[in-house]
Coordinates of C-alpha atoms and ligand atoms in Angstrom, one line a residue:
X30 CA 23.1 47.3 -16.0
X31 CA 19.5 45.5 -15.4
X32 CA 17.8 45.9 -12.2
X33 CA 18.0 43.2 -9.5
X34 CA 15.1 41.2 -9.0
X35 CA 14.6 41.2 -4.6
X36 CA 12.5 38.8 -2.6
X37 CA 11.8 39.7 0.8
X38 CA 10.7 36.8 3.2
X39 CA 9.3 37.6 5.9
X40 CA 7.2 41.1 4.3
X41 CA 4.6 41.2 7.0
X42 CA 7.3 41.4 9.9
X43 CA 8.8 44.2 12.2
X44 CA 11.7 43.7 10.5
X45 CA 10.4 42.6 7.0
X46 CA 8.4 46.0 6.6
X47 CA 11.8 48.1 7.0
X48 CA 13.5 46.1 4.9
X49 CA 11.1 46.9 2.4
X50 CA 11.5 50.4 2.9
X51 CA 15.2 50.3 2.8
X52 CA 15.1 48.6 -0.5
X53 CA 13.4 51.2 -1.6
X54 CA 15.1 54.1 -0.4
X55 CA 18.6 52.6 -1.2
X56 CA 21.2 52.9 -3.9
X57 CA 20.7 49.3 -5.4
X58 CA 19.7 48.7 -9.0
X59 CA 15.8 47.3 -8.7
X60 CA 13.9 46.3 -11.1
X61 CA 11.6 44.2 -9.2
X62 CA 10.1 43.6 -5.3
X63 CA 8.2 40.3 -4.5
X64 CA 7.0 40.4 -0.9
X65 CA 6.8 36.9 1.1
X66 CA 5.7 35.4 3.7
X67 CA 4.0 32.4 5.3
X68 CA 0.8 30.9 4.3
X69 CA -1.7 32.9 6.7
X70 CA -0.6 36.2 4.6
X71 CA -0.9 35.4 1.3
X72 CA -2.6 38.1 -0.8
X73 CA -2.8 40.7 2.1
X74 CA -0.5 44.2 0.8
X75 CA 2.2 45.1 2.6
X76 CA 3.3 48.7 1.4
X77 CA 6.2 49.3 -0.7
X78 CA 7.2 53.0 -2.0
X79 CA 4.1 55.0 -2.6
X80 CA 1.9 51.7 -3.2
X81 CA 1.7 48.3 -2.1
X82 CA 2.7 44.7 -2.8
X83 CA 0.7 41.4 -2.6
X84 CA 1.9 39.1 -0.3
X85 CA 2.7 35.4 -1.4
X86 CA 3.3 32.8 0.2
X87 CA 7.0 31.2 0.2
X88 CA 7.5 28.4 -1.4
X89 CA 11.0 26.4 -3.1
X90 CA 9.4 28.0 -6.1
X91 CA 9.7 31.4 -5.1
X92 CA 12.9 32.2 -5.5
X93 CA 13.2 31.8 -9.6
X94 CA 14.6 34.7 -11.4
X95 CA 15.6 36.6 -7.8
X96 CA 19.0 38.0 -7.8
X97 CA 18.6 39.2 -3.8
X98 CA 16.9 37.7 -1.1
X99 CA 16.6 39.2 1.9
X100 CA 15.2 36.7 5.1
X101 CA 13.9 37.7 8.5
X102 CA 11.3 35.3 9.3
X103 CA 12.8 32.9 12.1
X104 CA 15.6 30.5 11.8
X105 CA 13.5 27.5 10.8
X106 CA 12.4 29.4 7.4
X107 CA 15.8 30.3 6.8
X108 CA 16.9 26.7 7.3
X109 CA 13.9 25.6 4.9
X110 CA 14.2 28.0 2.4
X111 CA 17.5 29.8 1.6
X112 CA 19.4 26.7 0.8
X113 CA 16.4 26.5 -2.2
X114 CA 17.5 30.5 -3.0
X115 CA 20.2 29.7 -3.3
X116 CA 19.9 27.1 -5.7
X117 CA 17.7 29.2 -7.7
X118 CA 20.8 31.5 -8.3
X119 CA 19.9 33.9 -5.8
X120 CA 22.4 35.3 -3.2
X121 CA 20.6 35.2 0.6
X122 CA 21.5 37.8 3.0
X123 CA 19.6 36.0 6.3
X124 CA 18.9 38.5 9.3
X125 CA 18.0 35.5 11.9
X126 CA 20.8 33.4 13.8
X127 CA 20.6 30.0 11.4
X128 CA 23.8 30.6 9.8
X129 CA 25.7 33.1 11.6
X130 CA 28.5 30.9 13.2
X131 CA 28.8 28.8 10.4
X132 CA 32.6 29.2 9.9
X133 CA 32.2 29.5 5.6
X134 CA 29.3 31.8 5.8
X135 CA 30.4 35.6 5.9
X136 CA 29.1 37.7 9.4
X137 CA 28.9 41.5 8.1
X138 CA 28.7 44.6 9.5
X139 CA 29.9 46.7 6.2
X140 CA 31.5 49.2 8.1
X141 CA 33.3 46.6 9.9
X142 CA 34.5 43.5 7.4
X143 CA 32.7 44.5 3.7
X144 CA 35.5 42.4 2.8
X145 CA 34.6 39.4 4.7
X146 CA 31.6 39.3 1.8
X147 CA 34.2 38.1 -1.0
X148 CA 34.3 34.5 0.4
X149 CA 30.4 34.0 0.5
X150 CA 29.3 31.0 -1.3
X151 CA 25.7 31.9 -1.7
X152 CA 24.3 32.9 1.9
X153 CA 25.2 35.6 4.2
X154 CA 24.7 36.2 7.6
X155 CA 23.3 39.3 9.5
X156 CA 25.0 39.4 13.1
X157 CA 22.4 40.2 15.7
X158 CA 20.6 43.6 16.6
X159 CA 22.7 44.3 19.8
X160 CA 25.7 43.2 18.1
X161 CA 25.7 45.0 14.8
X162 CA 25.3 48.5 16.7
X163 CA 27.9 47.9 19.6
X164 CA 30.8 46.8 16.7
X165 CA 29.8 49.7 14.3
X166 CA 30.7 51.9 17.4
X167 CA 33.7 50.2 18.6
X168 CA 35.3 49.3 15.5
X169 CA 36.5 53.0 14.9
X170 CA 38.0 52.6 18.6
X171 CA 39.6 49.0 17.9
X172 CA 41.4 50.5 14.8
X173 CA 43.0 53.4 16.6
X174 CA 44.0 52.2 19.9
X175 CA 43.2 48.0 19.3
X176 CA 40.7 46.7 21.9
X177 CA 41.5 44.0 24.9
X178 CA 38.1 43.9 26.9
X179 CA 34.4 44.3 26.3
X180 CA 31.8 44.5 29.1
X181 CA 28.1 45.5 27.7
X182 CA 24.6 45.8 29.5
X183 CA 22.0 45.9 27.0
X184 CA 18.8 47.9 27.3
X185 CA 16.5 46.3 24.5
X186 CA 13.6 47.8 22.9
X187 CA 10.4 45.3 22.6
X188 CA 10.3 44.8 18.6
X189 CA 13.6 43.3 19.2
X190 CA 11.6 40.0 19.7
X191 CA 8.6 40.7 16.6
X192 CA 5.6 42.4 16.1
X193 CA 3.9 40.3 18.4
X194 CA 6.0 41.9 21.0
X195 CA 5.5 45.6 20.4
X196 CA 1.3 44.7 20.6
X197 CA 2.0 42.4 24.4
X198 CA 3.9 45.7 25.7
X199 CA 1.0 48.1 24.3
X200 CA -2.1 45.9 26.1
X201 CA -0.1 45.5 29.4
X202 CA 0.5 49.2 29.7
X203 CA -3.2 49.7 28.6
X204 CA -4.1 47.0 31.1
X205 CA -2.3 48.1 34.2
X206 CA -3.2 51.8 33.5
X207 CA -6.9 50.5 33.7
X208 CA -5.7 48.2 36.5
X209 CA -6.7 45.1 34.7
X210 CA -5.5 41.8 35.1
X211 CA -2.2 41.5 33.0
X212 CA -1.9 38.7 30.7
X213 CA 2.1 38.0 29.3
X214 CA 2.3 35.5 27.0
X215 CA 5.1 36.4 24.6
X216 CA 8.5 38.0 26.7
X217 CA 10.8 37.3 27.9
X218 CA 10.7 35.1 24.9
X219 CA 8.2 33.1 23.3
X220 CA 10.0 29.8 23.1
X221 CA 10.8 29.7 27.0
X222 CA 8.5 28.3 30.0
X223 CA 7.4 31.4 31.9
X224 CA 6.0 34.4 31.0
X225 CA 6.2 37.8 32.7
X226 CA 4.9 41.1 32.1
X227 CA 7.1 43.9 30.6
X228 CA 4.9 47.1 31.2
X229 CA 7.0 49.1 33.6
X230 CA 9.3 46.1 34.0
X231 CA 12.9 45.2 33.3
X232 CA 13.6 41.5 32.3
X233 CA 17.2 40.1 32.5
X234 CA 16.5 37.9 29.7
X235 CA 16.0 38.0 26.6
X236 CA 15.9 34.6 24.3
X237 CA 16.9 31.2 26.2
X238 CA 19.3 30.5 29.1
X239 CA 22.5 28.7 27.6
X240 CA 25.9 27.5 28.4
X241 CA 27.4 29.1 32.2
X242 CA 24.0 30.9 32.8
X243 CA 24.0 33.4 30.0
X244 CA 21.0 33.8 27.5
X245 CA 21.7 33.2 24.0
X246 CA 21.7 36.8 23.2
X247 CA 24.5 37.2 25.6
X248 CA 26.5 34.3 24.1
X249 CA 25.4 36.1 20.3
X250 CA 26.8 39.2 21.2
X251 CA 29.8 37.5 22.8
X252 CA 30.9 34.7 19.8
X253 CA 29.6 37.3 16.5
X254 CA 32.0 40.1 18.2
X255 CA 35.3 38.1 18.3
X256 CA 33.3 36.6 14.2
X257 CA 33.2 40.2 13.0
X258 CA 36.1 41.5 14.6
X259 CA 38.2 38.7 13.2
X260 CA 39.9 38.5 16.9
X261 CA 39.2 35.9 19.4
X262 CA 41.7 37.0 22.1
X263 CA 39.1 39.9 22.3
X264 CA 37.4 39.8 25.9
X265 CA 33.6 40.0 25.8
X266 CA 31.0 39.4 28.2
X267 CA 27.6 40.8 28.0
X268 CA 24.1 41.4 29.7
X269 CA 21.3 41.5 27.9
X270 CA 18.0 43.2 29.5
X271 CA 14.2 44.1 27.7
X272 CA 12.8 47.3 28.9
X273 CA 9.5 48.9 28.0
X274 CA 10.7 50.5 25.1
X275 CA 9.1 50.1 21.7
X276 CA 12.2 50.9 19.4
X277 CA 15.8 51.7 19.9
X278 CA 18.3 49.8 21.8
X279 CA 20.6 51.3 24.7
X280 CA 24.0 49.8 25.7
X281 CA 26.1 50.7 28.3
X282 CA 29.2 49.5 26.8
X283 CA 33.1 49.7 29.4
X284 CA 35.8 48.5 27.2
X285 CA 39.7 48.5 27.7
X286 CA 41.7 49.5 25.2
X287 CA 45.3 48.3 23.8
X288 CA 46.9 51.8 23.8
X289 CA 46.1 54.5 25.9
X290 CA 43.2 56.8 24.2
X291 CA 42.1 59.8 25.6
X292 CA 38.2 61.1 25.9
X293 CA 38.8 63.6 23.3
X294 CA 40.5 61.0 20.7
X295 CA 37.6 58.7 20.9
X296 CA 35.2 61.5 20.0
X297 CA 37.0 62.5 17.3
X298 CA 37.4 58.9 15.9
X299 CA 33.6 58.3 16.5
X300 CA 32.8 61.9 14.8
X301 CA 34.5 60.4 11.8
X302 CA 34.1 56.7 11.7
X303 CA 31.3 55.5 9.0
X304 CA 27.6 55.0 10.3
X305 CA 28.4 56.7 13.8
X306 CA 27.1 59.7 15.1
X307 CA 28.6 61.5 18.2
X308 CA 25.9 62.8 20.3
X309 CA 28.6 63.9 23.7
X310 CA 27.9 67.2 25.2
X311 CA 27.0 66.3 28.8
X312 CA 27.3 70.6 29.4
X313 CA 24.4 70.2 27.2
X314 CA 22.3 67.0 28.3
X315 CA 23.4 66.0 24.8
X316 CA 23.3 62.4 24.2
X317 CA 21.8 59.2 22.5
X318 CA 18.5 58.3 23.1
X319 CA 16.3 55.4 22.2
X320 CA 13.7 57.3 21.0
X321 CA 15.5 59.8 19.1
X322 CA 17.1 57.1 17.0
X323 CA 14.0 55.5 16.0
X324 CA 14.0 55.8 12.1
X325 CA 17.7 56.7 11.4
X326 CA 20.1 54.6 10.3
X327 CA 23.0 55.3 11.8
X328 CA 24.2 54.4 15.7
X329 CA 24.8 57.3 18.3
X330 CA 27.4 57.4 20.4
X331 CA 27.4 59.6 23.6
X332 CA 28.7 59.6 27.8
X333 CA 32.5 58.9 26.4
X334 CA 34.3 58.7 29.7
X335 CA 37.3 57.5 31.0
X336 CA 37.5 54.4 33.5
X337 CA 38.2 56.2 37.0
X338 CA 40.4 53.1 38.1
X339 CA 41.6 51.3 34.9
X340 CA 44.4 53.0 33.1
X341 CA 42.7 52.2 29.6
X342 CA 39.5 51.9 30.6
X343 CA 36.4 53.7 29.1
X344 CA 32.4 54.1 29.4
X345 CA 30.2 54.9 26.5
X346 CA 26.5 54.5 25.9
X347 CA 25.6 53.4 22.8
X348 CA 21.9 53.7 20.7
X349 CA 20.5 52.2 17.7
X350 CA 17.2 51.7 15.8
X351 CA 17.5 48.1 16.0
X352 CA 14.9 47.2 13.8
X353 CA 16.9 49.6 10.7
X354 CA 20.9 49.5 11.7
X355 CA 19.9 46.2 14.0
X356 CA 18.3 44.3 11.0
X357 CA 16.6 45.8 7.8
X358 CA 19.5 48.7 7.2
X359 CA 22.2 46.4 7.5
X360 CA 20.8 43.7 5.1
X361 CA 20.3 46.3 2.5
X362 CA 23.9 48.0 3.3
X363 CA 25.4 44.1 2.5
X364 CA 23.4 43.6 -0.6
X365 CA 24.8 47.8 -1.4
X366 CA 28.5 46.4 -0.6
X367 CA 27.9 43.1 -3.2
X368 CA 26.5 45.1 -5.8
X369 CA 29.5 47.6 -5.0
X370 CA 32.1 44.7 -5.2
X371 CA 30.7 42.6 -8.5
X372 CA 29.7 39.9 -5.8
X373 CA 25.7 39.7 -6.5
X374 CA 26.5 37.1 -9.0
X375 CA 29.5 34.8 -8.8
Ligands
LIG19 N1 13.2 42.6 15.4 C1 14.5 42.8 15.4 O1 15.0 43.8 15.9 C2 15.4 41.8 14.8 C3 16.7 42.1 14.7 C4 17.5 41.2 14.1 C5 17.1 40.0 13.7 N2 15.7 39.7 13.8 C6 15.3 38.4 13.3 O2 14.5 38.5 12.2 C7 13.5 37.5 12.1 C8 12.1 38.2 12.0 O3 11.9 39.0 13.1 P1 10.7 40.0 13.2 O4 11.0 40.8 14.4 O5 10.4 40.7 11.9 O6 9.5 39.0 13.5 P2 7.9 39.1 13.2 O7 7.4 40.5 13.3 O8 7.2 38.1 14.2 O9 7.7 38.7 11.7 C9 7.9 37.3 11.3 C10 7.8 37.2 9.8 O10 8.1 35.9 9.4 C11 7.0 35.4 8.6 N3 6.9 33.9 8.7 C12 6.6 33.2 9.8 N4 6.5 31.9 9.5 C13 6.8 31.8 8.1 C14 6.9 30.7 7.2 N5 6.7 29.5 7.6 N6 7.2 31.0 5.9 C15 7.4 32.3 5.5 N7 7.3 33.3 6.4 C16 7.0 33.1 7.6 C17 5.8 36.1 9.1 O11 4.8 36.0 8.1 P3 3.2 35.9 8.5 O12 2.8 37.3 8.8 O13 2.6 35.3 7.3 O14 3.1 35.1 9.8 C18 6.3 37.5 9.3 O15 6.4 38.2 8.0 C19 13.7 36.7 13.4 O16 14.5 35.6 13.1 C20 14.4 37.6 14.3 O17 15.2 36.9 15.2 C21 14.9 40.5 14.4

């Protein structure tokens, strides 16, 4: 077959850059890569396999003769733009939260619901960072032993919230080591009121406050769980917290299962579930770390312990790149599955 021609808005990004990378190291069909982004970047090169690409500017013009487009440049460009994809005849897998909840518009993790992608009508959604890694390792669980309650503390890396971000949490920690003035002006998130610093901090919010007190990444991680899983008598509640991390996202994940599962069943179910990685041998201080996942694709799984009070209750910590498995990995894995399944064109 002919290649696929692949837009990727958002090129200049945290997220844009790995997607870029992905595309080139995956399994897809490419026979062209046209890098986008807003206005302010066009012409700079972003690099793409042992070269680089010009950046252009996105426009409803863009998008003729692309087959894939992959977003991750903020809701509002979504909303502007991939409805014009779309039109073009491309198929939109969108990493930011415009369309996620959307009730026609596929959620995917492809280890989770691949099949979800056969009622797309054009766009598809990529769940949330924190999200996508906590279902990839619960979903072996949920098969095996079916899953009543989920309780999860996030410990979020700082490109979780952009580029600009990872460079706040770099002069702050320059700053204070100097003991300068520090000047937070991004986290906990750029859209809110106040600003405060996260060099050897821990903030207990990360995007807005919503409904009953939680953020919206606690309410994402709560509604796109019960999406993905295709369950909503699933119990979920979640808090979501940015550390001084630069990459890699840590959860701290209790659930309760349906059936009873012991600690050695779950192991062996993570050992051999798709895209997880068991990383459990306390004996030998083995076990997930943020900075030992940065650059892998898959999420590790580790601290597998029962509940010392709840009959089918169990602790796990769970670790992801979340700018690969979290955003860029996991829209190249769903454009993989629609090549796989004859859905790229429809
Ligand atoms: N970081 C993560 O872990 C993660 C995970 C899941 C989802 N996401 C989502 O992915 C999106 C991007 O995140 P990021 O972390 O990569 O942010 P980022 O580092 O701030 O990059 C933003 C990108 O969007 C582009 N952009 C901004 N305004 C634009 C416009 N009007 N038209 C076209 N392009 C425009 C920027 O281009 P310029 O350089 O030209 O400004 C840049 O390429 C967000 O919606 C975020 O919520 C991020």
């Amino acid at each position: 077959m002919r290649g696929y021609h692949v837009a990727v808005v958002g090129a200049t990004g945290a997220v844009g850059t790995r997607m870029l990378k992905m595309v080139a190291e995956s399994k897809l069909p490419i026979a062209s890569v046209l890098a986008l982004a807003s206005k302010r970047s066009e012409g700079k090169k972003v690099p793409y396999r042992d070269g680089t690409l010009t950046v252009h500017e996105t426009t409803d013009d863009s998008f003729k003769g692309i087959d894939i487009a992959l977003f991750s440049a903020g809701g509002s460009v979504s909303k502007r733009f991939a409805p014009a994809a779309v039109k073009a005849g491309a198929i939109v897998v969108d990493n930011t939260s415009a369309f996620r909840m959307e009730p026609e518009i596929p959620l995917v993790v492809p280890e989770v619901n691949p099949e979800a992608l056969r009622q797309h009508s054009g766009i598809i959604a990529n769940p949330n960072c924190s999200t996508i890694q906590m279902v990839t390792a619960l979903e072996p669980i949920r098969k095996a032993f079916g899953l009543k309650q989920v309780v999860v503390s996030t410990y979020q890396a700082v490109s979780g919230a952009g580029q600009s971000a990872v460079n706040e949490l770099l002069d702050e920690t320059r700053a204070a080591l100097d003991d300068k003035p520090l000047d937070p002006q991004i986290l906990p998130t750029a859209g809110d009121k106040k600003h405060y610093p996260i060099a050897f901090n821990a903030l207990p919010q990360i995007d807005v406050f919503a409904e009953e007190d939680y953020t919206y990444e606690e309410w994402k991680m709560i509604n796109e769980t019960k999406k993905i899983m295709e369950d909503t008598q699933i119990k979920v509640a979640a808090t979501c917290v940015r550390i001084p991390v630069f990459s890699g996202h840590s959860e701290s994940i209790y659930i309760e299962t349906k059936d009873h599962a012991s600690v050695e069943e779950v192991r062996q179910w993570i050992s051999e579930a798709p895209g997880a990685v068991l990383q459990d041998d306390p004996s030998q201080q083995v076990y997930p770390q943020a900075l030992t996942s940065v650059d892998k694709t898959e999420t590790f799984v580790g601290r597998i312990r029962k509940d010392l009070d709840v009959e089918n209750g169990l602790h796990l910590w769970v670790v992801s790149d979340n700018l690969l498995k979290g955003a860029a990995w996991n829209s190249v894995q769903i454009a993989e599955s629609l090549h796989q399944q004859g859905l790229v064109h429809v």
